[in-house]
PDB file of C-alpha atoms in Angstrom:
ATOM      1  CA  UNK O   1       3.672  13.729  -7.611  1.00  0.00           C
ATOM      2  CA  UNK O   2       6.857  12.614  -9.354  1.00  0.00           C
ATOM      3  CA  UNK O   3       7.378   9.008 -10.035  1.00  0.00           C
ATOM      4  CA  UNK O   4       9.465   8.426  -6.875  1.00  0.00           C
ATOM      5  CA  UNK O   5       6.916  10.261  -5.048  1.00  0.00           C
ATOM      6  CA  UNK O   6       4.122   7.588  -5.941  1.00  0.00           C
ATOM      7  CA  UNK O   7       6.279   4.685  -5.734  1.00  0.00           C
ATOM      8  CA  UNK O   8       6.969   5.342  -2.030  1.00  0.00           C
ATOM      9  CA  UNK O   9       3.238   6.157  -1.385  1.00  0.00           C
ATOM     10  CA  UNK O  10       2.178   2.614  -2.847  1.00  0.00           C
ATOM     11  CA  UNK O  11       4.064   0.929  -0.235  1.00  0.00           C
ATOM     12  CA  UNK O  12       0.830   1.299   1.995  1.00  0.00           C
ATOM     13  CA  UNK O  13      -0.369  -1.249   0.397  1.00  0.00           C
ATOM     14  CA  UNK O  14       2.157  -3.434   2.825  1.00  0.00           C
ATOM     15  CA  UNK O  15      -0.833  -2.757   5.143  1.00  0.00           C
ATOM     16  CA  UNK O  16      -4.546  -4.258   4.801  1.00  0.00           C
ATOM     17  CA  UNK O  17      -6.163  -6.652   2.277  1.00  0.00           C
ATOM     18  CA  UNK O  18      -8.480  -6.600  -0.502  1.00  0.00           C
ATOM     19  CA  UNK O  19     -11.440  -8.144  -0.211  1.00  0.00           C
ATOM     20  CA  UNK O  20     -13.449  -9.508  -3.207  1.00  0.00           C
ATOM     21  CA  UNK O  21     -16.982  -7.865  -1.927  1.00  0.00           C
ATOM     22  CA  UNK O  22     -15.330  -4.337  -2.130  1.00  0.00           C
ATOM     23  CA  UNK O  23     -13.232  -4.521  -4.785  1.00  0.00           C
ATOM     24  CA  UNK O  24     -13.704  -7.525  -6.676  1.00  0.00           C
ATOM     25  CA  UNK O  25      -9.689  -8.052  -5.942  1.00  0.00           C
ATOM     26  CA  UNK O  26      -8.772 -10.833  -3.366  1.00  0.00           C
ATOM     27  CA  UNK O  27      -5.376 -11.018  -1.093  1.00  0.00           C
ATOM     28  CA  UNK O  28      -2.641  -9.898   0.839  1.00  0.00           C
ATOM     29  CA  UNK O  29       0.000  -7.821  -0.892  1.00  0.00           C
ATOM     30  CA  UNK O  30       2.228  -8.776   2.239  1.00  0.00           C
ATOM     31  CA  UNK O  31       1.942 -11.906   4.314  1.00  0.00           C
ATOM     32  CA  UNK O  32       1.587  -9.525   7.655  1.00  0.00           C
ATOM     33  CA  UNK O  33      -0.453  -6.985   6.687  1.00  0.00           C
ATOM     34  CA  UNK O  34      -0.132  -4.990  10.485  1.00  0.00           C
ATOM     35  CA  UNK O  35       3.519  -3.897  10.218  1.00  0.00           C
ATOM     36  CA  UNK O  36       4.313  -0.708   7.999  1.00  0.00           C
ATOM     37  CA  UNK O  37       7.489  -1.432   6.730  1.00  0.00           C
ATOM     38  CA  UNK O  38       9.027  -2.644   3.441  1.00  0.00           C
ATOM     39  CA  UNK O  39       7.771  -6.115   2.705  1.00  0.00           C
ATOM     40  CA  UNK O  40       5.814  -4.983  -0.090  1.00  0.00           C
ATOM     41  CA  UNK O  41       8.704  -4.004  -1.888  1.00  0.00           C
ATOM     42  CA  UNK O  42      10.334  -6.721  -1.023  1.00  0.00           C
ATOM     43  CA  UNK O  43       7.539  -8.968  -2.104  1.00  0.00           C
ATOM     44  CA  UNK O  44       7.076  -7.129  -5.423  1.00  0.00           C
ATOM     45  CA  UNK O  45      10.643  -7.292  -6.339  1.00  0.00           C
ATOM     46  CA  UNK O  46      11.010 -11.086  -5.272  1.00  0.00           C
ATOM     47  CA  UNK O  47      12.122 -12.746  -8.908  1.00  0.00           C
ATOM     48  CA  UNK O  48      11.685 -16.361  -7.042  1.00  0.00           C
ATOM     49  CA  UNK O  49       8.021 -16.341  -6.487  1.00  0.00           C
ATOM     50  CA  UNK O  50       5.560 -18.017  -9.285  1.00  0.00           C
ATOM     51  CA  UNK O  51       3.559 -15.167 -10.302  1.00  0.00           C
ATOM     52  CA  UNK O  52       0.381 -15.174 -12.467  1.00  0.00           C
ATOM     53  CA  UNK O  53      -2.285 -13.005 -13.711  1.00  0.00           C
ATOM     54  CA  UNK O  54      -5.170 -14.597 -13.549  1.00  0.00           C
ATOM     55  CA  UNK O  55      -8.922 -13.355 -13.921  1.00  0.00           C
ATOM     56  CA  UNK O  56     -10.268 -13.761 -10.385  1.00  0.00           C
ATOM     57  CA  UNK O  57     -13.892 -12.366 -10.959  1.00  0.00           C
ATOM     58  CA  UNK O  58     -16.084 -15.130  -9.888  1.00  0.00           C
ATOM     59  CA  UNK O  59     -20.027 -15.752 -10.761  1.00  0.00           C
ATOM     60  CA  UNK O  60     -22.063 -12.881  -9.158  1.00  0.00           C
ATOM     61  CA  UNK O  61     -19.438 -10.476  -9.625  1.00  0.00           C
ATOM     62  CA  UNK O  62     -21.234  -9.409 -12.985  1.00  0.00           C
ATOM     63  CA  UNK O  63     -19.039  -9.308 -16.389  1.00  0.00           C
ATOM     64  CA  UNK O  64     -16.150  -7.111 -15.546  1.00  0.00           C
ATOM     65  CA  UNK O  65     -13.309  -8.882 -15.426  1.00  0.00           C
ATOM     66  CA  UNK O  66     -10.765  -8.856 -12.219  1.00  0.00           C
ATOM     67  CA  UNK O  67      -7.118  -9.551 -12.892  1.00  0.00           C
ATOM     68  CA  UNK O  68      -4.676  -9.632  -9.982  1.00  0.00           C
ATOM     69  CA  UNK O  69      -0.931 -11.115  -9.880  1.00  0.00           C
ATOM     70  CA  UNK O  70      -0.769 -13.844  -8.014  1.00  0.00           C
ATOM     71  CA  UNK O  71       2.527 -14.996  -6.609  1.00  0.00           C
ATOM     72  CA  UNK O  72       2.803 -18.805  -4.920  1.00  0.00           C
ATOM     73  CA  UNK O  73       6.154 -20.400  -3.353  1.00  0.00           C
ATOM     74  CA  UNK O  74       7.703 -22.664  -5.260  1.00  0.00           C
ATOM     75  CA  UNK O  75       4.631 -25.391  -6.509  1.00  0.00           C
ATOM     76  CA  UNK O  76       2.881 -24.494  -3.453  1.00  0.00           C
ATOM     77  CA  UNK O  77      -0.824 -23.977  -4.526  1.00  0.00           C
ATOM     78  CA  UNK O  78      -1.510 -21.213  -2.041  1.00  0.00           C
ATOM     79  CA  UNK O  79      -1.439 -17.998  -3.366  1.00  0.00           C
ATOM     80  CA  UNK O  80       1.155 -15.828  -0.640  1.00  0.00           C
ATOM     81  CA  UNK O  81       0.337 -12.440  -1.930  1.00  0.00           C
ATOM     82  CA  UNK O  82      -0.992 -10.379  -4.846  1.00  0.00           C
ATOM     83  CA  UNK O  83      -0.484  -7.573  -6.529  1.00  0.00           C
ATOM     84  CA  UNK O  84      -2.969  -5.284  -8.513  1.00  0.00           C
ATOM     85  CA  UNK O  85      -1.414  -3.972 -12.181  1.00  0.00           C
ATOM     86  CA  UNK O  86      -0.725  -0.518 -10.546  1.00  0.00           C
ATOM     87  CA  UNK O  87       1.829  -2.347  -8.095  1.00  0.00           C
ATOM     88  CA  UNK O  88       3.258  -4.307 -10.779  1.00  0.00           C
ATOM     89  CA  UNK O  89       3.580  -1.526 -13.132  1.00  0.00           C
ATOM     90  CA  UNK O  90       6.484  -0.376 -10.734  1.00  0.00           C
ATOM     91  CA  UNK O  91       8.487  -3.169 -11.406  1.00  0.00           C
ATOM     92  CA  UNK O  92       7.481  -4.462 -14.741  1.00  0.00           C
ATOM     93  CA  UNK O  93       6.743  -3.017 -17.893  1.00  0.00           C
ATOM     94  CA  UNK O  94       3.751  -4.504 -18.429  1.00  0.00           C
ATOM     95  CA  UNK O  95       1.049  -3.169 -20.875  1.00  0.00           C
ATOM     96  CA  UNK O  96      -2.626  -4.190 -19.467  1.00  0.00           C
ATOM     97  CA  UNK O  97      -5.334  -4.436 -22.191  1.00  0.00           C
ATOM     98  CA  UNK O  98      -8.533  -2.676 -21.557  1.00  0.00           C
ATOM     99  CA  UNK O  99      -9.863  -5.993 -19.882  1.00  0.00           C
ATOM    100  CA  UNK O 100      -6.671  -5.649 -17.393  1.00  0.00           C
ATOM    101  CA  UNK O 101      -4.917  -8.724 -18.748  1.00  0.00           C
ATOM    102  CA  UNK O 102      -1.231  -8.125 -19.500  1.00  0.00           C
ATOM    103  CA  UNK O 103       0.303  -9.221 -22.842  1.00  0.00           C
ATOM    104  CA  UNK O 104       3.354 -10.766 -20.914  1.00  0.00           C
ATOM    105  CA  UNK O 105       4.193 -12.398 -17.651  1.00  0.00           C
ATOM    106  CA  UNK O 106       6.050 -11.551 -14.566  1.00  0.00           C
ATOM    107  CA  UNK O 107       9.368 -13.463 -16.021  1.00  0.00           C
ATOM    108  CA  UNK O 108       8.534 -12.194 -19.548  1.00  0.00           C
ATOM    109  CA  UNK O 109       8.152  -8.798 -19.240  1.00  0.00           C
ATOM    110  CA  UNK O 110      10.941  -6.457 -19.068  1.00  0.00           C
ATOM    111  CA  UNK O 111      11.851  -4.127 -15.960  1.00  0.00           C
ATOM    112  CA  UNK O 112       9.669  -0.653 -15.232  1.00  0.00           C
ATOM    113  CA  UNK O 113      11.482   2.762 -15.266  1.00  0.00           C
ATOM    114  CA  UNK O 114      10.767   2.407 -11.723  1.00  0.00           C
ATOM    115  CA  UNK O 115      12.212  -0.698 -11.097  1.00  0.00           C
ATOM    116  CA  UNK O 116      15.371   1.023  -9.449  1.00  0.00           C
ATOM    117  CA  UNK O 117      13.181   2.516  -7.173  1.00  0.00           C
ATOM    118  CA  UNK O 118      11.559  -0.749  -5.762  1.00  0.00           C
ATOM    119  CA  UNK O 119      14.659  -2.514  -5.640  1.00  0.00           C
ATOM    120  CA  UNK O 120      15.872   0.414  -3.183  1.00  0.00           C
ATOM    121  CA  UNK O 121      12.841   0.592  -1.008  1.00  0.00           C
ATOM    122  CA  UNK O 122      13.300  -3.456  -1.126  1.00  0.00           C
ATOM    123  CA  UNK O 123      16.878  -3.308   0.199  1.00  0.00           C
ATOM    124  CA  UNK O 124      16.128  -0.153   3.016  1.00  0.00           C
ATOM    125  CA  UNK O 125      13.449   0.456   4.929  1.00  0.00           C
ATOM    126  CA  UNK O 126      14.504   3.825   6.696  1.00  0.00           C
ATOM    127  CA  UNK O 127      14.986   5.348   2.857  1.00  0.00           C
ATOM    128  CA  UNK O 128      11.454   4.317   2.066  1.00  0.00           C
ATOM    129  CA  UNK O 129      10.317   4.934   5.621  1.00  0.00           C
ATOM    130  CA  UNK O 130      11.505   9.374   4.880  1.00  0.00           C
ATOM    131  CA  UNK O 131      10.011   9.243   1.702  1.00  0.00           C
ATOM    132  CA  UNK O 132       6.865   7.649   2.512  1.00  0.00           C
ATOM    133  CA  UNK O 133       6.488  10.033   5.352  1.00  0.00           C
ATOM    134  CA  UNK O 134       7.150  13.072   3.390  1.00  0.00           C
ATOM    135  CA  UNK O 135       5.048  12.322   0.612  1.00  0.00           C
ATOM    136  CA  UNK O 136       1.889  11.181   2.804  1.00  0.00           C
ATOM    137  CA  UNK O 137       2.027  14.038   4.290  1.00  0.00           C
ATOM    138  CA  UNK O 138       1.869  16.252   1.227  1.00  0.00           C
ATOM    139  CA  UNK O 139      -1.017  13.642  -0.013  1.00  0.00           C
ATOM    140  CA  UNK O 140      -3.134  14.459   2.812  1.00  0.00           C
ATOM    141  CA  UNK O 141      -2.418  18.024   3.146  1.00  0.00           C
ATOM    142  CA  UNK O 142      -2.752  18.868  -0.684  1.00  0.00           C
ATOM    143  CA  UNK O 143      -5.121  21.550  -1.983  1.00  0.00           C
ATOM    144  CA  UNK O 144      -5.564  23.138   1.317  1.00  0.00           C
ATOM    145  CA  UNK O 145      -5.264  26.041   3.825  1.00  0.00           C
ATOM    146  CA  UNK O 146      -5.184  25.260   7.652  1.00  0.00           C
ATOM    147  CA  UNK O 147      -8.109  26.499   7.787  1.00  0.00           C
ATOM    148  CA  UNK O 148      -9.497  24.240   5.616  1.00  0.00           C
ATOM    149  CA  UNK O 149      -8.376  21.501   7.558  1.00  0.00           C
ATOM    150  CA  UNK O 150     -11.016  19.817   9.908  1.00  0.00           C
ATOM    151  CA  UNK O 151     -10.046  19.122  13.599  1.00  0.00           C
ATOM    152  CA  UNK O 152      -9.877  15.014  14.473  1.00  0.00           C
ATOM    153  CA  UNK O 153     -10.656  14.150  17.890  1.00  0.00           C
ATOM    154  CA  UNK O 154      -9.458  11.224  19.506  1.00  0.00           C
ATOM    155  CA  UNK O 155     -10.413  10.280  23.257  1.00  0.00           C
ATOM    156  CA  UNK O 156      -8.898   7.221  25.196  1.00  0.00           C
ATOM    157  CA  UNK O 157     -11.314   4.927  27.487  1.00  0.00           C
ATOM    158  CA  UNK O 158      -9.712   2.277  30.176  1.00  0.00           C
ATOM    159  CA  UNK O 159     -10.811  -1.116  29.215  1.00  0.00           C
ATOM    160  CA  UNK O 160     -11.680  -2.000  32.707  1.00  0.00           C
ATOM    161  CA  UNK O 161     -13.915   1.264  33.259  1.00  0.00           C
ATOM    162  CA  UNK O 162     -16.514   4.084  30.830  1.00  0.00           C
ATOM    163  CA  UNK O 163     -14.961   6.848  31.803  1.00  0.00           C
ATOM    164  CA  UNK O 164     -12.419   9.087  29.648  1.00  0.00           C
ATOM    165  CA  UNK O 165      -9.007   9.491  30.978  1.00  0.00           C
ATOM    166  CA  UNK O 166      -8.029  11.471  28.353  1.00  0.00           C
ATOM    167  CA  UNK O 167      -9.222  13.638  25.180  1.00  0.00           C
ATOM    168  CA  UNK O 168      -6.798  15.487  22.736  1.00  0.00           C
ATOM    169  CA  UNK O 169      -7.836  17.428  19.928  1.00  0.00           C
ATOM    170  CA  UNK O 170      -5.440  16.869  16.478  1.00  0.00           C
ATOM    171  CA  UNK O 171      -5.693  18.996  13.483  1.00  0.00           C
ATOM    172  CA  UNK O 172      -4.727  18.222  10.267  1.00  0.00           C
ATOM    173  CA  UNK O 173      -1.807  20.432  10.830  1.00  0.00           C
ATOM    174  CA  UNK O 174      -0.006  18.102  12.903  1.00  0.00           C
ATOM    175  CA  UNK O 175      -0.687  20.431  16.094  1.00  0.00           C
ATOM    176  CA  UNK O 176      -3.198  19.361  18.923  1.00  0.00           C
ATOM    177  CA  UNK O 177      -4.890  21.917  21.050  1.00  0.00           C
ATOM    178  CA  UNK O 178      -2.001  22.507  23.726  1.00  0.00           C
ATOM    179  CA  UNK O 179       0.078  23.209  20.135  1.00  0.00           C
ATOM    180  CA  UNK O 180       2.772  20.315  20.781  1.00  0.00           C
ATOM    181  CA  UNK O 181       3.215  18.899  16.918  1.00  0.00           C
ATOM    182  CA  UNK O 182       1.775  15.598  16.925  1.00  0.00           C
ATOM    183  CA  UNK O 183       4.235  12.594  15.535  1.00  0.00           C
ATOM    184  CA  UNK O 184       3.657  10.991  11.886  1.00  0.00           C
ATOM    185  CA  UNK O 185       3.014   7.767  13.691  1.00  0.00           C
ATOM    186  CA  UNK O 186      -0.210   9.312  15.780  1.00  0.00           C
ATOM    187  CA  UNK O 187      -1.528  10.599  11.736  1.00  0.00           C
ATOM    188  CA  UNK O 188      -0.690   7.380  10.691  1.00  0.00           C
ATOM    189  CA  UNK O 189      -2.587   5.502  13.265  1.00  0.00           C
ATOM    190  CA  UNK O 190      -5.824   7.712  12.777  1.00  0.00           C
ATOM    191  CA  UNK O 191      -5.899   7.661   8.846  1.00  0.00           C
ATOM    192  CA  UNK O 192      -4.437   4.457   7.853  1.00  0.00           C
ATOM    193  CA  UNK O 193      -6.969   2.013   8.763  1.00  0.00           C
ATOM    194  CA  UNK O 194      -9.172   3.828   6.589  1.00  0.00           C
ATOM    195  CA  UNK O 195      -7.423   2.924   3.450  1.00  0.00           C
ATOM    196  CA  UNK O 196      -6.596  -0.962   4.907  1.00  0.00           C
ATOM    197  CA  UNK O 197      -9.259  -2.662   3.046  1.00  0.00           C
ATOM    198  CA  UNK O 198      -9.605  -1.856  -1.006  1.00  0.00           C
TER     199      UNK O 198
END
């Protein structure tokens, strides 16, 4: 993937959370974490948050240690959202030791090569909104033939009543069994909330 490729395929992380039991890593990296658009970019390339790095591996998490950027409003002490190193890498130049911890701050450290990039995605949506779709789509379908590709099927039950009302059959190839193309959005809706929670 080229650099542009990767920056646009980070900005899933403007969906889900990651929670300290799977991870070790705790937060939001956007406020709303249901809406795929933007804000993480947005977020990321805000200069008037108070960002630090802190170590947030707690007792019982054994001795690795967990650093995270944490950005707060103003002197609020709530923490809004968070970054891992790999987000904040596209924006800064910062230079993690082998513990994680950065050798200079959010305000201290100098822009990415990719800083351009955020700043872009930041200011329009619909640009990162082609790129992201492009690119997820070559992540997913990467390394292999159609007939590779395993067949997803999805089936729709009323609320009120257990019986189906519907079944479809998707493959990987965006084409369901009647062989209409299926929209990014319906992909995106069966294979995102897998990666929601790190």
């Amino acid at each position: 993937m080229t650099e542009r490729e990767t920056v646009a395929l980070l900005g899933a992380h403007t969906l889900g959370a990651a929670n300290t039991n799977n991870s070790g890593f705790n937060g939001r990296w956007v406020t709303r974490r249901d809406a795929l658009d933007n804000q993480f970019y947005r977020d990321l390339s805000t200069t008037t948050f108070n960002w630090s790095h802190p170590n947030v591996a707690g007792p019982g998490m054994g001795v690795t240690p967990k650093y995270q950027w944490n950005a707060r409003d103003g002197n609020d002490s709530m923490v809004r959202v968070f970054m891992l190193n790999s987000d904040m890498a596209m924006f800064r130049n910062i230079t993690p030791d082998a513990n994680g911890q950065s050798s200079c701050g959010f305000d201290t450290c100098g822009n990415a090569s990719t800083a351009w990039i955020v700043r872009e995605y930041a200011s329009n949506n619909t640009r990162w909104f082609i790129d992201f779709a492009a690119v997820f789509e070559k992540m997913v379908c990467n390394g292999y033939t159609n007939a590779q590709l395993q067949t997803v099927t999805t089936t729709t039950t009323p609320v009120t009543s257990g019986t189906t009302v519907s079944s479809n059959t998707t493959t990987a190839n965006g084409l369901d069994s009647a062989g209409v193309t299926t929209s990014l959005a319906t992909v995106l809706l069966l294979v995102l909330p897998l990666l929601s929670v790190v």
